[in-house]
Coordinates of C-alpha atoms and ligand atoms in Angstrom, one line a residue:
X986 CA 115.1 201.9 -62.0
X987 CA 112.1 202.5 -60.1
X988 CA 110.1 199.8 -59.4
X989 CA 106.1 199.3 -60.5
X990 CA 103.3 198.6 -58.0
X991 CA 100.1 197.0 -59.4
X992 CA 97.4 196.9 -57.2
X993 CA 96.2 192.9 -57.4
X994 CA 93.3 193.9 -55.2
X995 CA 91.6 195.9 -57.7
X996 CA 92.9 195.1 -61.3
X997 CA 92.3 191.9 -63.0
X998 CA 95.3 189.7 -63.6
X999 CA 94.1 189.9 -67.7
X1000 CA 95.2 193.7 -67.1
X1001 CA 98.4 192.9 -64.9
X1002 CA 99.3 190.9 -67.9
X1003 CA 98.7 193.3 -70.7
X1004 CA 100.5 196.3 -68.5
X1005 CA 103.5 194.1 -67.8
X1006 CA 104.3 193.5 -71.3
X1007 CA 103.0 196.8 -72.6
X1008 CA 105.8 198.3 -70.1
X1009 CA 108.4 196.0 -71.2
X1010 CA 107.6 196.9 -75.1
X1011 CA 107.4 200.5 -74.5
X1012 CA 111.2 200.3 -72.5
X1013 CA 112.2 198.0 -75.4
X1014 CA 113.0 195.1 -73.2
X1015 CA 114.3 192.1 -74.5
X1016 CA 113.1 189.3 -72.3
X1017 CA 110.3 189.6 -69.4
X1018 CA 111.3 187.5 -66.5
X1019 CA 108.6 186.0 -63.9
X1020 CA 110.7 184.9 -61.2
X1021 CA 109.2 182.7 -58.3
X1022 CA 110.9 183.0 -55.2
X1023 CA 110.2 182.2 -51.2
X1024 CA 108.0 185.3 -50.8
X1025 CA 107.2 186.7 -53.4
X1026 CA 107.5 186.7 -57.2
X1027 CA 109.6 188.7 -59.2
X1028 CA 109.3 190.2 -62.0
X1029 CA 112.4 191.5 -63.7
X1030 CA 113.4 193.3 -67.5
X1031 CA 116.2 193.0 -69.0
X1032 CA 116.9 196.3 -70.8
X1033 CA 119.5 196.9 -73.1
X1034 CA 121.1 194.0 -71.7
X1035 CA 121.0 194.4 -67.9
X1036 CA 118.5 192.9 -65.8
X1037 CA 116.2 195.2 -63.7
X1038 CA 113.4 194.4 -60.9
X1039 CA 110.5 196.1 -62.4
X1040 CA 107.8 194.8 -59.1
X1041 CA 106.8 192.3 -56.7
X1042 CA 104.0 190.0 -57.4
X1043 CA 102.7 189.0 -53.7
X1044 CA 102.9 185.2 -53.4
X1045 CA 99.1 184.4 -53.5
X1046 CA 99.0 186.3 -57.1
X1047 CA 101.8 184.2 -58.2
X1048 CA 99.8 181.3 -59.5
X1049 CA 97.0 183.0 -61.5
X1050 CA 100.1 185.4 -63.4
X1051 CA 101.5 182.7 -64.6
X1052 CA 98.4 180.5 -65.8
X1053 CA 97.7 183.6 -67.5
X1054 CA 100.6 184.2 -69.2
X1055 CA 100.6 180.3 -70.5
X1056 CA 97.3 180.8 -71.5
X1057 CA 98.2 183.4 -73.5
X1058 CA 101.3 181.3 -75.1
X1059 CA 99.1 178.4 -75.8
X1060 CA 100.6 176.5 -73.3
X1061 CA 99.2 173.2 -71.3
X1062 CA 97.8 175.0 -68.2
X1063 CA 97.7 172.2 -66.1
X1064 CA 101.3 171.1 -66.4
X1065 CA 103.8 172.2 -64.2
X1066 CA 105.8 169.8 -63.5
X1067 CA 107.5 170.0 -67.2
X1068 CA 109.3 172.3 -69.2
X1069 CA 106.9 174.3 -71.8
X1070 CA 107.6 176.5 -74.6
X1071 CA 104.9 179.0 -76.1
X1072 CA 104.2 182.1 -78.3
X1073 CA 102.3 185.1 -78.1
X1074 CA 101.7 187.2 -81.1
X1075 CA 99.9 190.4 -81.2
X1076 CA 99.5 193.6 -81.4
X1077 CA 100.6 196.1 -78.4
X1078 CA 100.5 200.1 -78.7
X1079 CA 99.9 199.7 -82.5
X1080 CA 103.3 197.7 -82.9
X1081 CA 103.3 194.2 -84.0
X1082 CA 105.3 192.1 -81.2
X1083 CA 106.4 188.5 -81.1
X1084 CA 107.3 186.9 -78.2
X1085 CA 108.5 183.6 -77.5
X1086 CA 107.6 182.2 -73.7
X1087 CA 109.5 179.6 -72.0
X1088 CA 108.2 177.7 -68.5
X1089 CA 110.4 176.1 -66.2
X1090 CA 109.7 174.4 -62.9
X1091 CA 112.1 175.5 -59.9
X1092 CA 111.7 174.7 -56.7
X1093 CA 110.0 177.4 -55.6
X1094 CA 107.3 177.6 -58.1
X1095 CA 107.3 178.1 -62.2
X1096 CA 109.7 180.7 -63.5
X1097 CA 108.4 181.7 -66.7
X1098 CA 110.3 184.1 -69.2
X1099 CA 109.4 185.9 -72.5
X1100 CA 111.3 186.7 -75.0
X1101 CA 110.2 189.8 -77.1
X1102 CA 111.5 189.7 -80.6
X1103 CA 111.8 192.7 -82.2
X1104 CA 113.2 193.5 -85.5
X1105 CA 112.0 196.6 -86.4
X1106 CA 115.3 197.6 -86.9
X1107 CA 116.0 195.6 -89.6
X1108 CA 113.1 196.9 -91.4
X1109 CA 114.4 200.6 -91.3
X1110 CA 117.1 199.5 -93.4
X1111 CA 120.7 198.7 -93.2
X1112 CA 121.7 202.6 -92.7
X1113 CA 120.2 202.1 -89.4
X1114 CA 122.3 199.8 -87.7
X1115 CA 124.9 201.7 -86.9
X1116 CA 127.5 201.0 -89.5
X1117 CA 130.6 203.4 -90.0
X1118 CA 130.5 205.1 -93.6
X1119 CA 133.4 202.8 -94.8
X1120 CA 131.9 199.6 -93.5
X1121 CA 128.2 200.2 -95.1
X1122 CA 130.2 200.4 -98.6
X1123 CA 131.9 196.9 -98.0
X1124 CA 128.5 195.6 -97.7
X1125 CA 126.8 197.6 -100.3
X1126 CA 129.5 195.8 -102.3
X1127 CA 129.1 192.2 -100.7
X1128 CA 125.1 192.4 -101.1
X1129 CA 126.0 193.3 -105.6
X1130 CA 127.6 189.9 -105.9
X1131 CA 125.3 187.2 -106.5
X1132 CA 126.8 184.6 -106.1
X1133 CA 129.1 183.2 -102.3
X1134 CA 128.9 183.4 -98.9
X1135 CA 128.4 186.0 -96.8
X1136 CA 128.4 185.4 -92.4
X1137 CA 127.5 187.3 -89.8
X1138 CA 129.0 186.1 -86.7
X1139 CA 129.1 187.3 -82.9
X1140 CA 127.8 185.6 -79.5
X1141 CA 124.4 184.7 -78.7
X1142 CA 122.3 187.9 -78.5
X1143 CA 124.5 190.5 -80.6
X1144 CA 122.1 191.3 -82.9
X1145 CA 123.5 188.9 -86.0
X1146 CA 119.9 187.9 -86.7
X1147 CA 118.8 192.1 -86.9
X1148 CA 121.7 192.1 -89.3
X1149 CA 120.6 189.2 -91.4
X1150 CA 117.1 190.2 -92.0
X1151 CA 118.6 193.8 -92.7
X1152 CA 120.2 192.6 -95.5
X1153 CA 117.8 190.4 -96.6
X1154 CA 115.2 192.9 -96.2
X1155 CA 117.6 194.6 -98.6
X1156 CA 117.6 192.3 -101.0
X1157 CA 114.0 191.7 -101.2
X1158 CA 112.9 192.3 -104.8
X1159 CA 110.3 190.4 -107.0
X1160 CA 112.7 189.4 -109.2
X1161 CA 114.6 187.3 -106.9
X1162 CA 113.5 183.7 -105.2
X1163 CA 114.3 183.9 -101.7
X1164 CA 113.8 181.3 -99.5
X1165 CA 114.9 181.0 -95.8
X1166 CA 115.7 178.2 -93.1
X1167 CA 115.4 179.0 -89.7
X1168 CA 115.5 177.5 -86.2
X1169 CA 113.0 179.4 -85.6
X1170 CA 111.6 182.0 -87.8
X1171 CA 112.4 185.0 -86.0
X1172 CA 110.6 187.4 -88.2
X1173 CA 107.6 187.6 -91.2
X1174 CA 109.0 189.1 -94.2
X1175 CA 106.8 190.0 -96.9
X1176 CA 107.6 188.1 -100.1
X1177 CA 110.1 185.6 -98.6
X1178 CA 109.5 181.6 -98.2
X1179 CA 110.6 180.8 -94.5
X1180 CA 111.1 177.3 -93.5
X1181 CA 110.9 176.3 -89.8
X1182 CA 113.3 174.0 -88.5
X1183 CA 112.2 171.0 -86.7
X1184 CA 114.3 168.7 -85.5
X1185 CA 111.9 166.2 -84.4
X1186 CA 110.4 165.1 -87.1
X1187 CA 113.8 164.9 -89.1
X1188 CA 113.7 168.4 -90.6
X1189 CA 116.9 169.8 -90.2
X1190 CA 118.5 172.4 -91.2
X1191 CA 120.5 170.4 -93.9
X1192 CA 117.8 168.4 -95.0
X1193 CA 115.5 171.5 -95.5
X1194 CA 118.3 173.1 -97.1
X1195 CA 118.6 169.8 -100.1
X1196 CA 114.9 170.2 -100.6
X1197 CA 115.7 174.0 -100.8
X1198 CA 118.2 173.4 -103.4
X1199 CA 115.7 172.0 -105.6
X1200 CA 113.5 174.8 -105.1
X1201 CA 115.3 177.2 -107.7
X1202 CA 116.4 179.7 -104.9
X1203 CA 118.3 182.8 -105.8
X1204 CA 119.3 184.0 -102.0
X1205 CA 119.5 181.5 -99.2
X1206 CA 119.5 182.4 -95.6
X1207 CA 120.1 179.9 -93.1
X1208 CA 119.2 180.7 -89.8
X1209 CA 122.6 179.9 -87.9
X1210 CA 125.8 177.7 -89.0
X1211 CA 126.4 175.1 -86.4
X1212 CA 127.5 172.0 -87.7
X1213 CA 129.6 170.6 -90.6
X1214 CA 126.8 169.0 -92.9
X1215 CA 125.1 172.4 -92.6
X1216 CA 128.4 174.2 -94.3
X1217 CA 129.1 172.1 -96.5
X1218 CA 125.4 172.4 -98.1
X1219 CA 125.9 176.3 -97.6
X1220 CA 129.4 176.2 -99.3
X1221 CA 128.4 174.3 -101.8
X1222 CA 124.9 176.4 -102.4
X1223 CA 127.6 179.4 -102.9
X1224 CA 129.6 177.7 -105.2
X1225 CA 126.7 176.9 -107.7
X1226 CA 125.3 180.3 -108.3
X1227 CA 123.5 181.0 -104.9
X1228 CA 123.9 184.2 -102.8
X1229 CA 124.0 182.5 -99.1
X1230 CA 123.5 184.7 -96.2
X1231 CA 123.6 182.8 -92.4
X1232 CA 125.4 183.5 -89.1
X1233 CA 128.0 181.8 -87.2
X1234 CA 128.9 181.7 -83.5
X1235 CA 132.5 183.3 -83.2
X1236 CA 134.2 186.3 -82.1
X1237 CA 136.2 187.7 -85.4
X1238 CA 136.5 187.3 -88.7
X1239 CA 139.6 185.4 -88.1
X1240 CA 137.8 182.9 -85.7
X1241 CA 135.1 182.5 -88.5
X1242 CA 138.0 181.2 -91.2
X1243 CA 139.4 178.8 -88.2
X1244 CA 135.6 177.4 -87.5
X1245 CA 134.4 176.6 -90.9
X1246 CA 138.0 175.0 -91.7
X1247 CA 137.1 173.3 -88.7
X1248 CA 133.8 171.7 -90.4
X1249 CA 135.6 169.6 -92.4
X1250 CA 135.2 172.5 -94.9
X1251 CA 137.6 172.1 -97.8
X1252 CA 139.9 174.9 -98.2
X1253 CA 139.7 175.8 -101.7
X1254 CA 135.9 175.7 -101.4
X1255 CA 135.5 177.7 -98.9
X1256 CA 138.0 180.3 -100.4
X1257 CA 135.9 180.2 -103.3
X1258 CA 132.4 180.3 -101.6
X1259 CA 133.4 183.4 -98.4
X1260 CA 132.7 187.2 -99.9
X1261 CA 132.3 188.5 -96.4
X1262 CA 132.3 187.9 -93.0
X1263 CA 130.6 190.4 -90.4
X1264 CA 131.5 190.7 -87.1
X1265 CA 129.7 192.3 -84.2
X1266 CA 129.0 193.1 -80.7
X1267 CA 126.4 195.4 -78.9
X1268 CA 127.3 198.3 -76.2
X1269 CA 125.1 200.3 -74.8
X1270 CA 124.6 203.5 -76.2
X1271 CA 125.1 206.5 -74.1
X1272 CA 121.9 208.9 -73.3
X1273 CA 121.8 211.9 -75.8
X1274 CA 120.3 214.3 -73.3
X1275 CA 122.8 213.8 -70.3
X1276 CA 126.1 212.4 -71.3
X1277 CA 128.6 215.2 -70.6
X1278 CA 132.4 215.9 -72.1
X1279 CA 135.7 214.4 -69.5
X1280 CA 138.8 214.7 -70.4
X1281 CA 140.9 211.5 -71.5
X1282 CA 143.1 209.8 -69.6
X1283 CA 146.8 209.2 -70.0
X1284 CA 146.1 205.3 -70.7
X1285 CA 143.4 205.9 -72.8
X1286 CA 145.0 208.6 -74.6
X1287 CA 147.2 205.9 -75.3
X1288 CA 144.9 203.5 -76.6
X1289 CA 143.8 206.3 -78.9
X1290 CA 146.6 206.8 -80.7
X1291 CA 147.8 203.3 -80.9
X1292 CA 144.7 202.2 -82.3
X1293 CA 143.6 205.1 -84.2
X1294 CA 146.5 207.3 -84.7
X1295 CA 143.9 210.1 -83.3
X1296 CA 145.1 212.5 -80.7
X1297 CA 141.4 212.3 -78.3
X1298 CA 141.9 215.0 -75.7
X1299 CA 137.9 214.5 -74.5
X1300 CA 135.3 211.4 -74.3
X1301 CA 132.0 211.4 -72.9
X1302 CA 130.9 209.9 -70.0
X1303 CA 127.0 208.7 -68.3
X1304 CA 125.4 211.1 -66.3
X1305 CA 121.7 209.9 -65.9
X1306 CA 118.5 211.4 -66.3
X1307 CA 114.5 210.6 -66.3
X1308 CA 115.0 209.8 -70.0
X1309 CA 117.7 207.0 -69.7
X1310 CA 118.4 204.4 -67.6
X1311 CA 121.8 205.2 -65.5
X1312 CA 123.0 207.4 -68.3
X1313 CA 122.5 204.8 -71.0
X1314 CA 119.4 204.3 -73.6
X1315 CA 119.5 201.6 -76.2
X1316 CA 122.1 200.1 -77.5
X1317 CA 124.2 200.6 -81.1
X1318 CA 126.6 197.5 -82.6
X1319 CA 129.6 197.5 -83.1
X1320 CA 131.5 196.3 -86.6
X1321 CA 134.4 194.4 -87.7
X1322 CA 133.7 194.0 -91.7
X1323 CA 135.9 191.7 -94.2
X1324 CA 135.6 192.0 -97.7
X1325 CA 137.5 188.8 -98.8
X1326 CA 140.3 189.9 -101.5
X1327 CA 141.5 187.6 -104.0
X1328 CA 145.0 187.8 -102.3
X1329 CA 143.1 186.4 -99.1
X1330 CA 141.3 183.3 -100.9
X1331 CA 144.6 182.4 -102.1
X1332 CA 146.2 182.4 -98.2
X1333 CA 142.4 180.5 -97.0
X1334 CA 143.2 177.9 -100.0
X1335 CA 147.2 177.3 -99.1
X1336 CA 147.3 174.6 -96.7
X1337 CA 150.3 175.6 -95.4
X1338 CA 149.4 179.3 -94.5
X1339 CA 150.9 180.0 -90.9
X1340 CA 148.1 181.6 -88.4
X1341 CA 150.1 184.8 -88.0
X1342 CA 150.7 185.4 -91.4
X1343 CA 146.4 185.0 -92.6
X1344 CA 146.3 187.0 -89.2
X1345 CA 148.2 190.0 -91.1
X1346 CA 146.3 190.0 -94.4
X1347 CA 143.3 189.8 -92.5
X1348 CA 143.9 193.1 -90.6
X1349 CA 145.9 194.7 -93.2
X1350 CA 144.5 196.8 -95.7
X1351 CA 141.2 198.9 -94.9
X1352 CA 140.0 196.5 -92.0
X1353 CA 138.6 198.2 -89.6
X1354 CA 139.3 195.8 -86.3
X1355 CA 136.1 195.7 -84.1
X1356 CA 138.1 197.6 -81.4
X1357 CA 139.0 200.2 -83.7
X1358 CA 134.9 200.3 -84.8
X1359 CA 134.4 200.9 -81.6
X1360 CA 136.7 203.2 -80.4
X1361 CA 135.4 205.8 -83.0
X1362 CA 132.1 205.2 -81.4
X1363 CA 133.9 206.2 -78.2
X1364 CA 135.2 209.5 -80.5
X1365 CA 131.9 210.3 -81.6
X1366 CA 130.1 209.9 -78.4
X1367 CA 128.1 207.2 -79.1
X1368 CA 129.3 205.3 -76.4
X1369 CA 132.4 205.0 -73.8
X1370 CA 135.5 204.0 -73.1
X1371 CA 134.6 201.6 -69.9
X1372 CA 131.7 199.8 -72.2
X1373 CA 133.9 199.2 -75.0
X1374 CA 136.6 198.1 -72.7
X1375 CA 134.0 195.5 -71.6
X1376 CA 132.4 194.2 -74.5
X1377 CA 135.5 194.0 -77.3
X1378 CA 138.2 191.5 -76.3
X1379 CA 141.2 194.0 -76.4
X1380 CA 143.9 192.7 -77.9
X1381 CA 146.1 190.9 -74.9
X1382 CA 149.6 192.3 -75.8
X1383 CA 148.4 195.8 -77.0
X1384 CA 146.7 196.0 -73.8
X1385 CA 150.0 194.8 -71.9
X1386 CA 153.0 197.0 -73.5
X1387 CA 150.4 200.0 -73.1
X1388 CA 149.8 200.0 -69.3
X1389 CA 152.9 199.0 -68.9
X1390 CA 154.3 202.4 -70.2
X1391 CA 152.1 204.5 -68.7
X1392 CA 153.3 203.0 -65.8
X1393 CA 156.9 203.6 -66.5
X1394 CA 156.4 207.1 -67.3
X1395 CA 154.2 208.5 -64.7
X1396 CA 154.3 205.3 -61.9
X1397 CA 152.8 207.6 -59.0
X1398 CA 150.3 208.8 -60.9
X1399 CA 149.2 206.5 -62.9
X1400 CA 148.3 204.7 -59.8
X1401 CA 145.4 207.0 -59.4
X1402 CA 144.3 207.1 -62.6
X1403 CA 143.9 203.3 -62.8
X1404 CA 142.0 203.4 -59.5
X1405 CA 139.9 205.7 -61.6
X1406 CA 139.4 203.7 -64.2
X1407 CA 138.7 200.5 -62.3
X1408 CA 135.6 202.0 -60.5
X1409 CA 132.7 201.0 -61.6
X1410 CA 130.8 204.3 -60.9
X1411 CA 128.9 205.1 -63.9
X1412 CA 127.2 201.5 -62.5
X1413 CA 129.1 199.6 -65.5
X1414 CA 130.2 196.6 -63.9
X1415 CA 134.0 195.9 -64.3
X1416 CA 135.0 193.3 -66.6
X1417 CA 137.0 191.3 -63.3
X1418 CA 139.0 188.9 -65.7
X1419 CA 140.7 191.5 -67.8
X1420 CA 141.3 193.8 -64.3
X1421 CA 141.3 191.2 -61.4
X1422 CA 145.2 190.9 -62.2
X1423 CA 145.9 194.6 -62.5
X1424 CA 143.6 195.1 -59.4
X1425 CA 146.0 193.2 -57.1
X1426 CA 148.7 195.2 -57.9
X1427 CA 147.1 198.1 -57.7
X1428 CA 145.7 197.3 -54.0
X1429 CA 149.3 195.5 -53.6
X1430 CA 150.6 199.4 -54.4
X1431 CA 148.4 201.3 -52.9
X1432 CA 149.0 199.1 -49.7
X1433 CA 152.9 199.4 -49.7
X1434 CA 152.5 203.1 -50.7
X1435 CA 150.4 203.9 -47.5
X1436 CA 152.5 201.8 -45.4
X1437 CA 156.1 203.1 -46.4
X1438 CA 154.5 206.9 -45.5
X1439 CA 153.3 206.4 -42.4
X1440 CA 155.6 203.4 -41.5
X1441 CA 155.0 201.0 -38.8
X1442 CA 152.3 202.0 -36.8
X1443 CA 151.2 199.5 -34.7
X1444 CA 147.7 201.0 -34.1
X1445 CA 147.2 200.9 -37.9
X1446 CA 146.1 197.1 -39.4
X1447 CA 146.0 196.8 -42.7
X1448 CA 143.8 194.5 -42.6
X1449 CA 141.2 194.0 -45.7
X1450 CA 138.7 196.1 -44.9
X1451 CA 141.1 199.2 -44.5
X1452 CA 142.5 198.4 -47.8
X1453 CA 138.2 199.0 -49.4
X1454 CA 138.5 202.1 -47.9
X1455 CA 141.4 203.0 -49.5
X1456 CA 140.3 202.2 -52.9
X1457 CA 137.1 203.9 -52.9
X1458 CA 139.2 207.1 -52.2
X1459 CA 138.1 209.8 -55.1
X1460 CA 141.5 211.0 -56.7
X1461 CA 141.3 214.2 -54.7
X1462 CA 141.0 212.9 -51.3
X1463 CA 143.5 210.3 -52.2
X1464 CA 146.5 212.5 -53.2
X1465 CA 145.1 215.3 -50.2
X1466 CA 145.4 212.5 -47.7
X1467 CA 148.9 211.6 -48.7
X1468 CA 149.6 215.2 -48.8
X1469 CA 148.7 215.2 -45.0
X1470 CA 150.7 212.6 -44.1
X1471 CA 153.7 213.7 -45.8
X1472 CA 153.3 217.0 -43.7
X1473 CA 153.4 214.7 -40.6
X1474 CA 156.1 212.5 -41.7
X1475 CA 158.6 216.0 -42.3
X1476 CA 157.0 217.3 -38.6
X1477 CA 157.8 213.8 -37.1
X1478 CA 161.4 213.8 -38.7
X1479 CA 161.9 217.6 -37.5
X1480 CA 160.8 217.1 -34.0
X1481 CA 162.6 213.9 -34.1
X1482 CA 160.5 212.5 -31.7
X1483 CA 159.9 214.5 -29.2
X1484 CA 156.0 214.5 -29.2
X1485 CA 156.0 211.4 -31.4
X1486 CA 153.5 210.2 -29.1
X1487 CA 151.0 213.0 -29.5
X1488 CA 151.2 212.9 -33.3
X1489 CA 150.8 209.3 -33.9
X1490 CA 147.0 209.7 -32.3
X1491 CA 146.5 212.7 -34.6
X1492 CA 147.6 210.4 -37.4
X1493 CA 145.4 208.0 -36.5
X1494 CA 142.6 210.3 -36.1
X1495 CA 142.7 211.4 -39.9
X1496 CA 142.9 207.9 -40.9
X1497 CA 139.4 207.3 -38.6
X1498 CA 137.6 210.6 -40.3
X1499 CA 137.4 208.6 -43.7
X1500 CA 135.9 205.7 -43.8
X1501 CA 133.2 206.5 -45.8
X1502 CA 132.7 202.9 -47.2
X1503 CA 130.9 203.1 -49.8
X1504 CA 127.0 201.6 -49.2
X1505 CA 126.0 198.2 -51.1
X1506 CA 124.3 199.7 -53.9
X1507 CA 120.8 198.2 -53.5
X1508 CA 118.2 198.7 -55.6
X1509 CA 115.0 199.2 -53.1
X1510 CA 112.1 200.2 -54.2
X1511 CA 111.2 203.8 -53.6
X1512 CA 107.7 203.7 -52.7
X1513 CA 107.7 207.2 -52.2
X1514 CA 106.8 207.6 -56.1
X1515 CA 104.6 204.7 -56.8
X1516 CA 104.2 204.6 -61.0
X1517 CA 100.7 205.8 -61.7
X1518 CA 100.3 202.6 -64.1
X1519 CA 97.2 201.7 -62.7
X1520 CA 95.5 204.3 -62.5
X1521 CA 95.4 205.3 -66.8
Ligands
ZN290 ZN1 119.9 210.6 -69.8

């Protein structure tokens, strides 16, 4: 991304301010980061969920951004020794924004971050989220019932709350009571009581949700589940004619069951009280103007039809363009929904159901798994094959028994293809703890491979850095080099030594023409094309 020059000389800091953030909403950032460090300050956005320098604040500015901003946020402008929080609310480029500003001393100076909260999505309806056509009917069906639990549950930052108000939102009719409890209230909605949780003055979220009770509610949401007083008022909320909607920090619908037994939960409550659990995750979504068609790879071919029983012979891949940000723009969720079956509440209520078997039900059936959800995005070009790989947990064994037969069937090449896949170079960083493993084979391979063809060489160390050169190799230059040095290997045997002298330095000399190591990838500011912010 290029970076943004202000010029602090001529434009008031009020402006500075206003532009920053007007930027950030415009490129749907989520959270604006002020970062103080020796020489300057940064400021940095992250954008559908990667960080990005968007420009340097010289250090004499630093001080007078910042007092800004936490004037802004209602903050204490003369502290800065302790932590502060704020809020700004108002109303940039016509839309309504909400942010939430946090202040932090560091060492070198205050780092101060805002959070932009933005739930327009939820207002455009469920139908926009992103759901497949068979998931959106499970929770057509789920919202009809008016009575039991219903959880949306992923990690910190998936979207569960855009969800949630979705369905609320939904929901929303004057002749139901809906009251909320939230920590905090994340977003106005028209015709809805929201209660604010606060902690320090003793209202939590279970003792807001007893005076609730009392407050003839039809639909309850509660802002997040996260401990076992707080579930059992929810469960029991269910289980006396409420509609209770919250969210829960877990990876999978399975996970979700395990958790809430967890609580101290009774069994045959919560198999009562559950309709529906909701899993999801966020990947990015890939740009509509630039992605381009690639055909699939043997491995994920693989995947494919495992998973989906789908022969995919193409997938799309990043390209990048002025309009996107390194091929990407936005980002879409990804689903797991569970309708729970009557067959199901009986296995949740029998104490003595075995893991593997609830596992089973679970998945049986019309569940579409997360990964599968995804995948089909992957189908339908909505995103790719790397991101899902590094956002969905794929399963460990599935995984396992399907590299491991590519490799059987094709072991030289496959080699190649997994170099392929493990570089990052649509700028997706590499999930390292589901490929570090596979990576040291691979080098361990590649290494071996090299070394058996040209044998040993004493003028050749294999050293680590040789071995990064050998890895970044494109497929091409990879299988043309070891082309060349099988040619060498069959002159070598054929002249049986005679010049063996003569051709080891030639061999040594292709070896030395292709170390193109690949640069660091900075991110420098191209000053060449200064934005023309200031200047509007
Ligand atoms: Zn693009």
């Amino acid at each position: 991304m290029i970076m943004t020059e202000y010029d602090f000389v001529k434009m008031p800091i009020v402006d500075i301010v206003n532009r920053i953030i007007l930027f950030a909403s415009k490129h749907k950032a989520s959270d604006i980061h002020f970062d103080p460090r020796e020489d300057c300050c940064m400021i940095r956005m992250r954008i559908d969920g990667k960080l990005q320098n968007h420009c340097k604040v010289p250090k004499m500015y630093e001080k007078n951004l910042a007092t800004r901003v936490k004037l802004i946020s209602k903050m204490n402008i003369t502290e800065t020794r302790v932590p502060q929080d704020g809020a700004i609310k108002g109303i940039v480029d016509g839309r309504e924004l909400d942010m939430r500003v946090s202040a932090l001393p560091t060492n070198e100076g205050e780092k101060i971050v805002i959070r932009l909260l933005d739930y327009s999505n939820s207002l455009d309806g469920i139908e926009s989220l992103g759901f497949m056509p068979n998931n959106l009917k499970k929770i057509e069906r789920l919202l009809d019932i008016p009575n039991g639990i219903i959880l949306v549950t992923g990690a910190t930052g998936s979207g569960k709350s855009t969800t949630s108000y979705a369905m609320l939102s939904a929901l929303n009719k004057e002749d139901t009571n809906i009251i909320t409890v939230e920590d905090p209230v994340e977003m106005n909605i028209e015709g809805i009581n929201q209660v604010h949780v606060n902690a320090e003055i003793g209202l939590t979220f279970a003792s807001a949700l007893r005076s609730i009770l009392r407050q003839d509610p039809d639909i309850i949401l509660i802002g997040e589940i996260r401990d076992s007083e707080t579930a059992q008022i929810a469960v029991r909320a269910a289980i006396t004619g409420h509609l209770v909607l919250s969210t829960i920090h877990t990876n999978n619908a399975l996970a979700t069951i395990e958790r809430l037994l967890d609580m101290n939960v009774e069994r045959y409550l919560l198999a009562t009280a559950l309709n529906g659990i909701i899993s999801q995750k966020l990947a990015r979504t890939l740009c509509v103007d630039c992605k381009k068609k690639r055909p699939t790879t043997d491995y994920e071919k693989k995947i494919f039809k495992t998973m989906l029983d789908m022969d995919v012979k193409e997938v799309y891949e990043p390209v990048g363009c002025p309009k996107c940000n390194r091929g990407f723009r936005g980002r879409t969720a990804l689903h797991e929904v569970l309708y729970i079956t009557d067959r199901l509440r009986e296995m949740i209520s029998d104490e003595n159901i075995d893991k593997e078997v609830l596992k089973q039900e679970v998945y049986s059936g019309d569940t579409t798994t997360l990964l599968q959800d995804a995948l089909l995005k992957v189908v339908e070009g909505y995103t790719t094959f790397k991101e899902v790989y590094k956002v969905v947990d794929i399963d460990f064994d599935l995984e396992r028994s399907i590299r491991k037969t590519v490799r059987e069937e094709e072991r030289e090449k496959a080699k190649t293809e997994e170099l392929e896949l493990i570089d990052g170079d649509d700028g997706v960083e590499v999930d390292l703890n589901n490929m570090i493993a596979d990576m040291d084979e691979i080098r361990e391979k590649a290494k071996m491979d090299v070394q058996r063809k040209i044998k040993k060489k004493k003028a050749l160390h294999f050293d680590d850095s040789n071995m990064v050169v050998i890895n970044s190799y494109e497929g091409d230059n990879l299988e043309e080099y070891k082309k060349k040095l099988e040619e060498e290997e069959k002159k070598l045997k054929e002249e049986k030594g005679k010049k063996k002298e003569s051709i080891l330095t030639r061999k040594i000399e292709i070896k030395k023409e292709e170390p193109k190591k690949e640069e660091p990838k900075k991110e420098e500011p191209k000053k060449e094309e200064p934005k023309k912010e200031e200047k509007k």
